[in-house]
mmCIF file of C-alpha atoms in Angstrom:
data_model
loop_
_atom_site.group_PDB
_atom_site.id
_atom_site.type_symbol
_atom_site.label_atom_id
_atom_site.label_comp_id
_atom_site.label_asym_id
_atom_site.label_seq_id
_atom_site.Cartn_x
_atom_site.Cartn_y
_atom_site.Cartn_z
ATOM 1 C CA MET A 295 0.157 0.251 0.148
ATOM 2 C CA THR A 296 1.451 3.517 -0.903
ATOM 3 C CA LEU A 297 0.103 6.746 -0.719
ATOM 4 C CA PRO A 298 1.588 9.768 -3.082
ATOM 5 C CA ALA A 299 4.679 11.508 -2.763
ATOM 6 C CA ARG A 300 4.131 14.778 -1.825
ATOM 7 C CA HIS A 301 2.945 17.043 1.237
ATOM 8 C CA PHE A 302 5.471 15.363 3.593
ATOM 9 C CA SER A 303 4.259 16.783 7.188
ATOM 10 C CA TRP A 304 0.729 15.635 6.208
ATOM 11 C CA ARG A 305 2.101 11.982 4.930
ATOM 12 C CA MET A 306 4.140 11.150 8.293
ATOM 13 C CA ARG A 307 1.408 12.322 10.665
ATOM 14 C CA GLY A 308 -1.761 11.708 8.389
ATOM 15 C CA ASN A 309 -1.040 8.119 7.015
ATOM 16 C CA SER A 310 -2.171 6.150 9.188
ATOM 17 C CA LEU A 311 -5.401 8.272 9.588
ATOM 18 C CA THR A 312 -5.790 7.909 6.044
ATOM 19 C CA TRP A 313 -5.216 4.243 5.945
ATOM 20 C CA GLY A 314 -7.008 3.490 9.824
ATOM 21 C CA LEU A 315 -10.198 5.161 9.057
ATOM 22 C CA GLY A 316 -10.731 5.159 5.355
ATOM 23 C CA ASN A 317 -11.547 2.370 2.957
ATOM 24 C CA TYR A 318 -8.858 0.438 2.712
ATOM 25 C CA PRO A 319 -10.831 -3.194 3.094
ATOM 26 C CA GLU A 320 -7.390 -5.016 2.369
ATOM 27 C CA LEU A 321 -6.240 -3.947 6.038
ATOM 28 C CA GLU A 322 -9.138 -6.107 7.062
ATOM 29 C CA ALA A 323 -6.986 -9.499 6.077
ATOM 30 C CA ASP A 324 -5.284 -11.869 7.977
ATOM 31 C CA TYR A 325 -0.993 -11.264 7.397
ATOM 32 C CA ASP A 326 1.888 -13.027 8.217
ATOM 33 C CA LEU A 327 3.830 -9.872 8.346
ATOM 34 C CA ILE A 328 3.639 -6.402 7.885
ATOM 35 C CA LEU A 329 6.279 -4.695 6.444
ATOM 36 C CA ALA A 330 6.002 -1.006 6.964
ATOM 37 C CA THR A 331 8.233 2.246 5.732
ATOM 38 C CA SER A 332 9.867 4.090 8.468
ATOM 39 C CA MET A 333 7.268 6.734 7.451
ATOM 40 C CA VAL A 334 4.561 4.760 9.011
ATOM 41 C CA ASP A 335 2.740 6.151 12.336
ATOM 42 C CA LEU A 336 2.582 2.144 13.036
ATOM 43 C CA THR A 337 1.258 2.885 16.494
ATOM 44 C CA ALA A 338 -1.307 4.992 15.771
ATOM 45 C CA LEU A 339 -2.259 2.418 12.486
ATOM 46 C CA ARG A 340 -2.355 -0.191 15.310
ATOM 47 C CA GLY A 341 -4.642 1.819 17.533
ATOM 48 C CA PHE A 342 -7.233 2.577 14.347
ATOM 49 C CA ARG A 343 -6.942 -1.382 13.519
ATOM 50 C CA PRO A 344 -6.766 -2.950 16.287
ATOM 51 C CA HIS A 345 -6.345 -6.788 14.727
ATOM 52 C CA LEU A 346 -2.766 -5.643 13.413
ATOM 53 C CA ALA A 347 -1.436 -5.347 16.304
ATOM 54 C CA LYS A 348 -1.017 -9.235 16.734
ATOM 55 C CA VAL A 349 0.846 -9.664 13.355
ATOM 56 C CA PRO A 350 4.499 -9.519 13.363
ATOM 57 C CA THR A 351 6.059 -6.017 11.871
ATOM 58 C CA VAL A 352 9.184 -5.241 10.554
ATOM 59 C CA VAL A 353 9.619 -1.835 10.002
ATOM 60 C CA TYR A 354 12.827 -0.883 7.018
ATOM 61 C CA PHE A 355 14.216 2.598 7.781
ATOM 62 C CA HIS A 356 15.600 3.803 4.267
ATOM 63 C CA GLU A 357 15.957 7.591 5.700
ATOM 64 C CA ASN A 358 15.466 9.033 9.651
ATOM 65 C CA GLN A 359 14.414 12.232 10.565
ATOM 66 C CA PHE A 360 17.249 12.817 13.386
ATOM 67 C CA ALA A 361 20.482 13.410 10.526
ATOM 68 C CA TYR A 362 17.995 15.038 7.477
ATOM 69 C CA PRO A 363 19.705 18.355 7.373
ATOM 70 C CA ALA A 364 17.196 21.270 8.570
ATOM 71 C CA SER A 365 14.974 23.084 6.431
ATOM 72 C CA LEU A 366 13.146 26.673 7.086
ATOM 73 C CA LEU A 367 10.470 24.798 5.817
ATOM 74 C CA GLN A 368 9.884 21.654 7.581
ATOM 75 C CA GLN A 369 7.538 22.051 10.402
ATOM 76 C CA GLY A 370 6.925 19.345 13.536
ATOM 77 C CA LEU A 371 9.975 17.903 13.727
ATOM 78 C CA VAL A 372 9.868 16.754 16.611
ATOM 79 C CA GLU A 373 6.886 15.269 16.689
ATOM 80 C CA ILE A 374 7.834 13.496 13.073
ATOM 81 C CA GLN A 375 10.940 11.967 14.597
ATOM 82 C CA LEU A 376 9.060 10.829 17.824
ATOM 83 C CA THR A 377 6.784 9.340 15.692
ATOM 84 C CA SER A 378 9.288 7.213 14.103
ATOM 85 C CA LEU A 379 11.056 6.150 17.249
ATOM 86 C CA TYR A 380 7.466 5.024 18.813
ATOM 87 C CA SER A 381 7.353 2.833 14.826
ATOM 88 C CA ALA A 382 10.549 1.287 15.787
ATOM 89 C CA LEU A 383 9.609 0.434 19.718
ATOM 90 C CA VAL A 384 6.397 -1.384 19.013
ATOM 91 C CA ALA A 385 8.285 -3.096 15.773
ATOM 92 C CA ASP A 386 9.753 -6.607 16.242
ATOM 93 C CA ARG A 387 12.560 -6.049 13.557
ATOM 94 C CA VAL A 388 14.008 -2.699 12.533
ATOM 95 C CA LEU A 389 16.275 -2.820 9.766
ATOM 96 C CA PHE A 390 18.591 0.098 8.230
ATOM 97 C CA ASN A 391 19.228 0.349 4.565
ATOM 98 C CA SER A 392 23.093 1.865 6.093
ATOM 99 C CA ARG A 393 25.148 1.608 9.236
ATOM 100 C CA TYR A 394 24.969 5.761 8.940
ATOM 101 C CA ASN A 395 21.293 5.354 8.688
ATOM 102 C CA MET A 396 20.959 3.534 11.977
ATOM 103 C CA ASP A 397 23.987 4.947 13.760
ATOM 104 C CA THR A 398 22.525 8.307 13.475
ATOM 105 C CA PHE A 399 19.087 7.126 14.040
ATOM 106 C CA LEU A 400 19.900 5.616 17.707
ATOM 107 C CA THR A 401 22.235 8.648 17.942
ATOM 108 C CA GLY A 402 19.800 11.358 17.680
ATOM 109 C CA GLY A 403 16.814 9.400 19.567
ATOM 110 C CA ARG A 404 19.151 9.435 22.499
ATOM 111 C CA ARG A 405 20.331 13.213 22.459
ATOM 112 C CA LEU A 406 15.815 13.715 21.721
ATOM 113 C CA LEU A 407 15.402 12.031 24.658
ATOM 114 C CA LYS A 408 17.289 13.467 26.971
ATOM 115 C CA LYS A 409 16.186 16.818 25.965
ATOM 116 C CA MET A 410 12.667 15.693 27.072
ATOM 117 C CA PRO A 411 11.550 17.705 30.538
ATOM 118 C CA ASP A 412 10.360 14.156 32.715
ATOM 119 C CA ALA A 413 8.989 10.700 32.435
ATOM 120 C CA VAL A 414 11.222 8.884 30.014
ATOM 121 C CA PRO A 415 10.962 5.095 30.632
ATOM 122 C CA VAL A 416 14.701 3.798 31.110
ATOM 123 C CA GLY A 417 16.365 2.000 28.212
ATOM 124 C CA LEU A 418 14.128 2.495 24.706
ATOM 125 C CA MET A 419 17.048 3.293 22.449
ATOM 126 C CA ASP A 420 18.918 0.154 23.897
ATOM 127 C CA SER A 421 15.835 -1.661 23.275
ATOM 128 C CA ILE A 422 15.725 -0.054 19.511
ATOM 129 C CA GLN A 423 19.205 -0.880 18.917
ATOM 130 C CA ASN A 424 18.836 -4.733 20.466
ATOM 131 C CA LYS A 425 16.348 -5.607 17.556
ATOM 132 C CA SER A 426 18.382 -3.729 14.679
ATOM 133 C CA HIS A 427 20.215 -4.812 11.788
ATOM 134 C CA VAL A 428 21.649 -2.829 8.917
ATOM 135 C CA LEU A 429 20.625 -4.506 5.357
ATOM 136 C CA PRO A 430 20.735 -2.524 2.624
ATOM 137 C CA VAL A 431 18.397 -1.949 -0.699
ATOM 138 C CA PRO A 432 20.175 -4.119 -2.927
ATOM 139 C CA LEU A 433 20.766 -3.555 -6.367
ATOM 140 C CA ASP A 434 20.248 -5.636 -9.827
ATOM 141 C CA ASP A 435 23.504 -8.428 -10.707
ATOM 142 C CA SER A 436 21.137 -10.411 -12.645
ATOM 143 C CA GLN A 437 23.489 -9.053 -15.737
ATOM 144 C CA GLY A 438 26.783 -9.825 -13.609
ATOM 145 C CA ARG A 439 29.305 -7.246 -12.421
ATOM 146 C CA THR A 440 30.192 -4.247 -15.111
ATOM 147 C CA ARG A 441 33.341 -3.486 -16.020
ATOM 148 C CA CYS A 442 34.693 0.198 -14.760
ATOM 149 C CA GLN A 443 34.745 2.073 -17.495
ATOM 150 C CA SER A 444 37.906 4.074 -18.693
ATOM 151 C CA ALA A 445 37.827 6.986 -20.213
ATOM 152 C CA ALA A 446 40.995 6.445 -22.613
ATOM 153 C CA GLY A 447 40.987 7.517 -26.579
ATOM 154 C CA SER A 448 37.258 9.414 -25.309
ATOM 155 C CA LYS A 449 37.491 13.476 -26.268
ATOM 156 C CA VAL A 450 34.622 13.922 -23.901
ATOM 157 C CA LEU A 451 34.793 13.330 -20.204
ATOM 158 C CA GLU A 452 31.026 12.025 -19.186
ATOM 159 C CA ILE A 453 30.118 13.294 -16.033
ATOM 160 C CA VAL A 454 26.731 12.195 -14.323
ATOM 161 C CA TRP A 455 25.021 13.628 -11.813
ATOM 162 C CA ASN A 456 21.955 11.769 -10.940
ATOM 163 C CA HIS A 457 19.465 12.865 -7.695
ATOM 164 C CA ARG A 458 16.499 14.081 -7.160
ATOM 165 C CA TRP A 459 16.367 17.717 -7.933
ATOM 166 C CA GLU A 460 15.690 18.990 -4.801
ATOM 167 C CA TRP A 461 17.366 21.682 -2.180
ATOM 168 C CA ASP A 462 19.081 18.676 -0.371
ATOM 169 C CA LYS A 463 20.956 16.957 -3.012
ATOM 170 C CA GLY A 464 23.141 20.158 -2.747
ATOM 171 C CA PRO A 465 22.128 22.178 -5.824
ATOM 172 C CA ASP A 466 23.964 25.028 -4.694
ATOM 173 C CA ILE A 467 27.254 23.389 -4.266
ATOM 174 C CA LEU A 468 26.582 21.795 -7.870
ATOM 175 C CA LEU A 469 25.944 25.231 -9.234
ATOM 176 C CA ARG A 470 29.610 26.550 -7.863
ATOM 177 C CA LEU A 471 31.405 23.740 -9.324
ATOM 178 C CA VAL A 472 29.718 24.541 -12.830
ATOM 179 C CA SER A 473 30.779 28.731 -11.796
ATOM 180 C CA THR A 474 33.831 27.707 -10.564
ATOM 181 C CA LEU A 475 35.076 25.660 -13.449
ATOM 182 C CA ALA A 476 33.714 28.631 -15.679
ATOM 183 C CA GLN A 477 35.414 31.188 -14.272
ATOM 184 C CA ARG A 478 38.971 29.291 -14.309
ATOM 185 C CA HIS A 479 38.105 28.389 -17.808
ATOM 186 C CA LEU A 480 37.767 24.707 -17.415
ATOM 187 C CA LEU A 481 34.108 24.338 -18.595
ATOM 188 C CA ASP A 482 34.616 23.627 -22.171
ATOM 189 C CA ASN A 483 33.416 20.971 -24.653
ATOM 190 C CA SER A 484 36.068 18.417 -23.507
ATOM 191 C CA LEU A 485 33.357 17.963 -20.189
ATOM 192 C CA ARG A 486 30.182 17.223 -20.735
ATOM 193 C CA PHE A 487 27.524 17.212 -17.715
ATOM 194 C CA HIS A 488 24.405 14.686 -17.552
ATOM 195 C CA VAL A 489 22.381 16.763 -14.808
ATOM 196 C CA ILE A 490 19.205 14.263 -14.254
ATOM 197 C CA GLY A 491 16.790 13.511 -12.295
ATOM 198 C CA GLN A 492 13.324 13.432 -10.482
ATOM 199 C CA GLN A 493 11.737 16.745 -10.337
ATOM 200 C CA PHE A 494 8.542 17.394 -8.069
ATOM 201 C CA ARG A 495 6.744 20.941 -8.110
ATOM 202 C CA ARG A 496 9.439 22.974 -6.820
ATOM 203 C CA VAL A 497 12.504 22.817 -8.727
ATOM 204 C CA PRO A 498 15.124 25.061 -7.111
ATOM 205 C CA LYS A 499 16.246 28.274 -8.892
ATOM 206 C CA GLU A 500 19.609 26.879 -8.992
ATOM 207 C CA PHE A 501 19.327 24.757 -11.779
ATOM 208 C CA GLU A 502 18.049 27.151 -14.132
ATOM 209 C CA GLN A 503 21.138 29.030 -14.157
ATOM 210 C CA ILE A 504 23.003 25.573 -14.309
ATOM 211 C CA GLU A 505 21.452 25.060 -16.917
ATOM 212 C CA LEU A 506 22.367 28.434 -18.883
ATOM 213 C CA LEU A 507 25.819 27.703 -17.966
ATOM 214 C CA LEU A 508 26.723 24.326 -19.187
ATOM 215 C CA VAL A 509 24.917 25.730 -22.289
ATOM 216 C CA GLU A 510 26.483 28.789 -22.772
ATOM 217 C CA HIS A 511 29.699 26.719 -22.642
ATOM 218 C CA GLN A 512 28.670 23.493 -24.896
ATOM 219 C CA ALA A 513 29.046 21.830 -21.545
ATOM 220 C CA LEU A 514 25.650 20.185 -21.447
ATOM 221 C CA GLY A 515 24.816 16.585 -22.040
ATOM 222 C CA ALA A 516 21.338 14.530 -21.098
ATOM 223 C CA TRP A 517 18.946 17.206 -18.663
ATOM 224 C CA GLY A 518 15.945 16.523 -16.317
ATOM 225 C CA TYR A 519 14.193 13.410 -16.108
ATOM 226 C CA VAL A 520 14.837 9.972 -18.096
ATOM 227 C CA GLU A 521 11.892 8.289 -18.719
ATOM 228 C CA SER A 522 13.522 5.073 -19.659
ATOM 229 C CA ARG A 523 14.832 2.875 -17.688
ATOM 230 C CA GLU A 524 16.963 1.334 -20.152
ATOM 231 C CA SER A 525 18.198 4.836 -21.713
ATOM 232 C CA TYR A 526 19.150 5.302 -18.375
ATOM 233 C CA LEU A 527 20.980 2.373 -17.727
ATOM 234 C CA LYS A 528 22.685 3.181 -21.118
ATOM 235 C CA LEU A 529 23.085 6.716 -20.044
ATOM 236 C CA LEU A 530 25.402 5.433 -16.867
ATOM 237 C CA SER A 531 27.044 2.950 -18.592
ATOM 238 C CA GLN A 532 28.677 5.542 -21.451
ATOM 239 C CA SER A 533 29.912 8.228 -18.586
ATOM 240 C CA HIS A 534 32.828 8.162 -16.428
ATOM 241 C CA MET A 535 32.268 9.830 -13.967
ATOM 242 C CA VAL A 536 29.308 10.278 -11.250
ATOM 243 C CA LEU A 537 29.386 13.181 -8.694
ATOM 244 C CA SER A 538 27.660 13.832 -5.245
ATOM 245 C CA THR A 539 26.588 16.815 -3.513
ATOM 246 C CA ALA A 540 23.873 15.526 -1.165
ATOM 247 C CA ARG A 541 23.618 16.614 1.974
ATOM 248 C CA HIS A 542 21.332 13.967 2.903
ATOM 249 C CA ASP A 543 21.991 9.981 1.267
ATOM 250 C CA PHE A 544 21.468 7.673 3.879
ATOM 251 C CA GLN A 545 22.434 4.607 1.182
ATOM 252 C CA GLY A 546 23.032 6.409 -2.213
ATOM 253 C CA LEU A 547 21.320 3.933 -4.511
ATOM 254 C CA ALA A 548 21.682 6.415 -7.992
ATOM 255 C CA LEU A 549 25.499 6.891 -7.033
ATOM 256 C CA LEU A 550 25.863 2.878 -6.523
ATOM 257 C CA GLU A 551 24.095 2.028 -9.418
ATOM 258 C CA ALA A 552 25.946 4.276 -11.543
ATOM 259 C CA VAL A 553 29.442 3.173 -10.155
ATOM 260 C CA MET A 554 28.005 -0.692 -10.414
ATOM 261 C CA ALA A 555 28.014 0.712 -14.158
ATOM 262 C CA GLY A 556 31.143 1.705 -14.763
ATOM 263 C CA CYS A 557 31.243 5.591 -13.383
ATOM 264 C CA ILE A 558 34.210 6.558 -11.063
ATOM 265 C CA PRO A 559 32.839 8.258 -8.229
ATOM 266 C CA ALA A 560 33.285 11.676 -6.801
ATOM 267 C CA VAL A 561 31.773 12.026 -3.283
ATOM 268 C CA PRO A 562 31.998 13.720 -0.257
ATOM 269 C CA ARG A 563 33.375 12.316 3.042
ATOM 270 C CA ARG A 564 30.118 12.747 4.868
ATOM 271 C CA LEU A 565 26.739 10.770 4.966
ATOM 272 C CA ALA A 566 27.021 6.802 3.870
ATOM 273 C CA TYR A 567 29.598 7.528 0.913
ATOM 274 C CA PRO A 568 32.983 6.140 3.472
ATOM 275 C CA GLU A 569 30.995 3.141 4.131
ATOM 276 C CA TRP A 570 30.795 2.319 0.589
ATOM 277 C CA PHE A 571 33.599 3.338 -0.728
ATOM 278 C CA GLY A 572 35.992 3.478 2.025
ATOM 279 C CA GLU A 573 37.530 7.240 3.592
ATOM 280 C CA ARG A 574 40.289 7.259 0.912
ATOM 281 C CA ARG A 575 38.073 7.334 -2.376
ATOM 282 C CA CYS A 576 35.987 10.700 -0.961
ATOM 283 C CA HIS A 577 36.970 14.192 -0.854
ATOM 284 C CA GLY A 578 37.195 16.726 1.838
ATOM 285 C CA CYS A 579 34.221 18.755 2.809
ATOM 286 C CA ASP A 580 32.815 21.361 5.084
ATOM 287 C CA ASP A 581 29.494 22.807 5.954
ATOM 288 C CA LYS A 582 31.085 26.072 6.708
ATOM 289 C CA ASP A 583 32.903 26.369 3.798
ATOM 290 C CA PRO A 584 31.703 24.849 0.195
ATOM 291 C CA GLN A 585 34.552 25.834 -1.528
ATOM 292 C CA ILE A 586 36.800 23.453 -0.285
ATOM 293 C CA GLU A 587 34.169 20.701 -1.528
ATOM 294 C CA VAL A 588 34.200 22.590 -4.915
ATOM 295 C CA ASP A 589 38.160 22.751 -5.118
ATOM 296 C CA ALA A 590 38.382 18.899 -4.532
ATOM 297 C CA LEU A 591 35.716 18.161 -7.030
ATOM 298 C CA ILE A 592 37.752 19.880 -9.926
ATOM 299 C CA GLN A 593 40.468 18.194 -8.798
ATOM 300 C CA ARG A 594 38.783 15.058 -9.361
ATOM 301 C CA ILE A 595 37.873 15.501 -12.617
ATOM 302 C CA LEU A 596 40.947 17.112 -13.758
ATOM 303 C CA GLU A 597 42.902 14.063 -12.447
ATOM 304 C CA LEU A 598 40.704 11.507 -14.495
ATOM 305 C CA LYS A 599 40.317 14.129 -17.993
ATOM 306 C CA THR A 600 44.323 14.239 -17.894
ATOM 307 C CA ALA A 601 44.111 10.303 -17.507
ATOM 308 C CA ASN A 602 41.409 10.177 -20.355
ATOM 309 C CA GLY A 603 44.455 11.886 -22.447
ATOM 310 C CA ALA A 604 47.499 10.128 -21.012
ATOM 311 C CA THR A 605 50.369 10.561 -23.330
ATOM 312 C CA THR A 606 53.648 9.762 -20.690
ATOM 313 C CA ASP A 607 54.319 6.890 -18.788
ATOM 314 C CA SER A 608 53.642 8.511 -15.892
ATOM 315 C CA ALA A 609 49.829 9.535 -16.678
ATOM 316 C CA ARG A 610 49.273 6.141 -18.640
ATOM 317 C CA LEU A 611 50.120 4.531 -14.912
ATOM 318 C CA ALA A 612 47.837 6.579 -13.072
ATOM 319 C CA ARG A 613 45.221 5.635 -15.390
ATOM 320 C CA GLY A 614 46.264 2.230 -15.127
ATOM 321 C CA ALA A 615 46.262 2.529 -11.035
ATOM 322 C CA LEU A 616 43.069 4.315 -11.567
ATOM 323 C CA VAL A 617 41.113 1.551 -14.133
ATOM 324 C CA ASP A 618 42.649 -1.084 -11.055
ATOM 325 C CA ASP A 619 41.207 0.820 -7.977
ATOM 326 C CA GLN A 620 38.094 1.144 -9.336
ATOM 327 C CA ALA A 621 37.536 -2.597 -10.519
ATOM 328 C CA ALA A 622 38.802 -3.643 -6.861
ATOM 329 C CA LEU A 623 36.204 -0.915 -5.994
ATOM 330 C CA LEU A 624 33.232 -3.232 -7.923
ATOM 331 C CA GLU A 625 34.128 -6.374 -6.670
ATOM 332 C CA GLN A 626 34.007 -4.859 -3.053
ATOM 333 C CA LEU A 627 30.565 -3.596 -3.943
ATOM 334 C CA SER A 628 29.326 -7.046 -5.494
ATOM 335 C CA GLY A 629 28.007 -7.266 -2.137
ATOM 336 C CA LEU A 630 25.342 -5.247 -2.216
ATOM 337 C CA GLY A 631 23.969 -7.377 -5.081
ATOM 338 C CA TRP A 632 20.859 -9.604 -5.261
ATOM 339 C CA SER A 633 22.680 -12.653 -5.153
ATOM 340 C CA HIS A 634 24.860 -11.959 -1.966
ATOM 341 C CA LEU A 635 21.578 -9.951 0.084
ATOM 342 C CA GLY A 636 18.837 -12.256 -1.242
ATOM 343 C CA PRO A 637 19.329 -14.690 1.625
ATOM 344 C CA GLN A 638 19.856 -11.706 4.544
ATOM 345 C CA TYR A 639 16.022 -10.798 3.564
ATOM 346 C CA HIS A 640 14.464 -14.181 3.595
ATOM 347 C CA HIS A 641 16.172 -14.540 7.075
ATOM 348 C CA ARG A 642 15.683 -10.940 8.548
ATOM 349 C CA LEU A 643 12.231 -11.240 6.987
ATOM 350 C CA ILE A 644 11.120 -14.328 9.327
ATOM 351 C CA ILE A 645 10.022 -13.344 12.443
#
């Protein structure tokens, strides 16, 4: 059962009301297991439909509101955070898509409860931790592992930015990157940026400026939402680098898919990225000075561009090392494939 992906605050607080008192006869059936996302107000839903309280329940956290970057538009954050705690407390098992997600939820929950004035039962977060496990969303490995893409011989470095077009994915940092490349006379038709992803009613104003700059400097590739899954995967497989400017990514599925398709990751040392790629493959960043992150991204782009046009022995060696490192990363990430994670899902969903 799903509800439309809009009106976030209402969805978080109102889903139990919609399902609990609305016309949803499917909720009257006898179930062996309930698998709910962390956005479901499970305690209220059980109150509206008491028979569901007897069904074993797994809550899956694909994100958590304790590590979500603060938004001036977001109201009632504490209430939303408490609701997710209540759902985790009544669940029989709690699953997270990354250790980063689990750790920030448990840490954030403890900090929140310490702020409460009184009457907080002892050991609440310990009880959640004792039934929590990390179980990433699996990647499709049915076609086998993709070898890394070498940019050698290509006249154009293909760069992908593949995220939702929302403020928490860092469009301001992407704009600063493109602007800085232009100011340093590094943005031209030897680079091609594919800025793709899902868009909603409100598109951050930065995207209009990004598009204008890329068009002006003949560096614009694909733009907007790619409707066809086949076309999307083809674009990833033909690209050389995937970059992230996100302030919010609890697993980074889009990024992981691109890397598995052969792209070299250019990601900040934050969020879940070090968990998958290791600290050394992530570049420096500073929330107070975004230029540090931009300069690190430019360095990564120039390194790959140099390796692309390698004409010296040292450049060829660097390119070979890059390809070898990417092959090692792909081997490491193979553990996120369905063939590996499938049995774990079977194990964790049996209560």
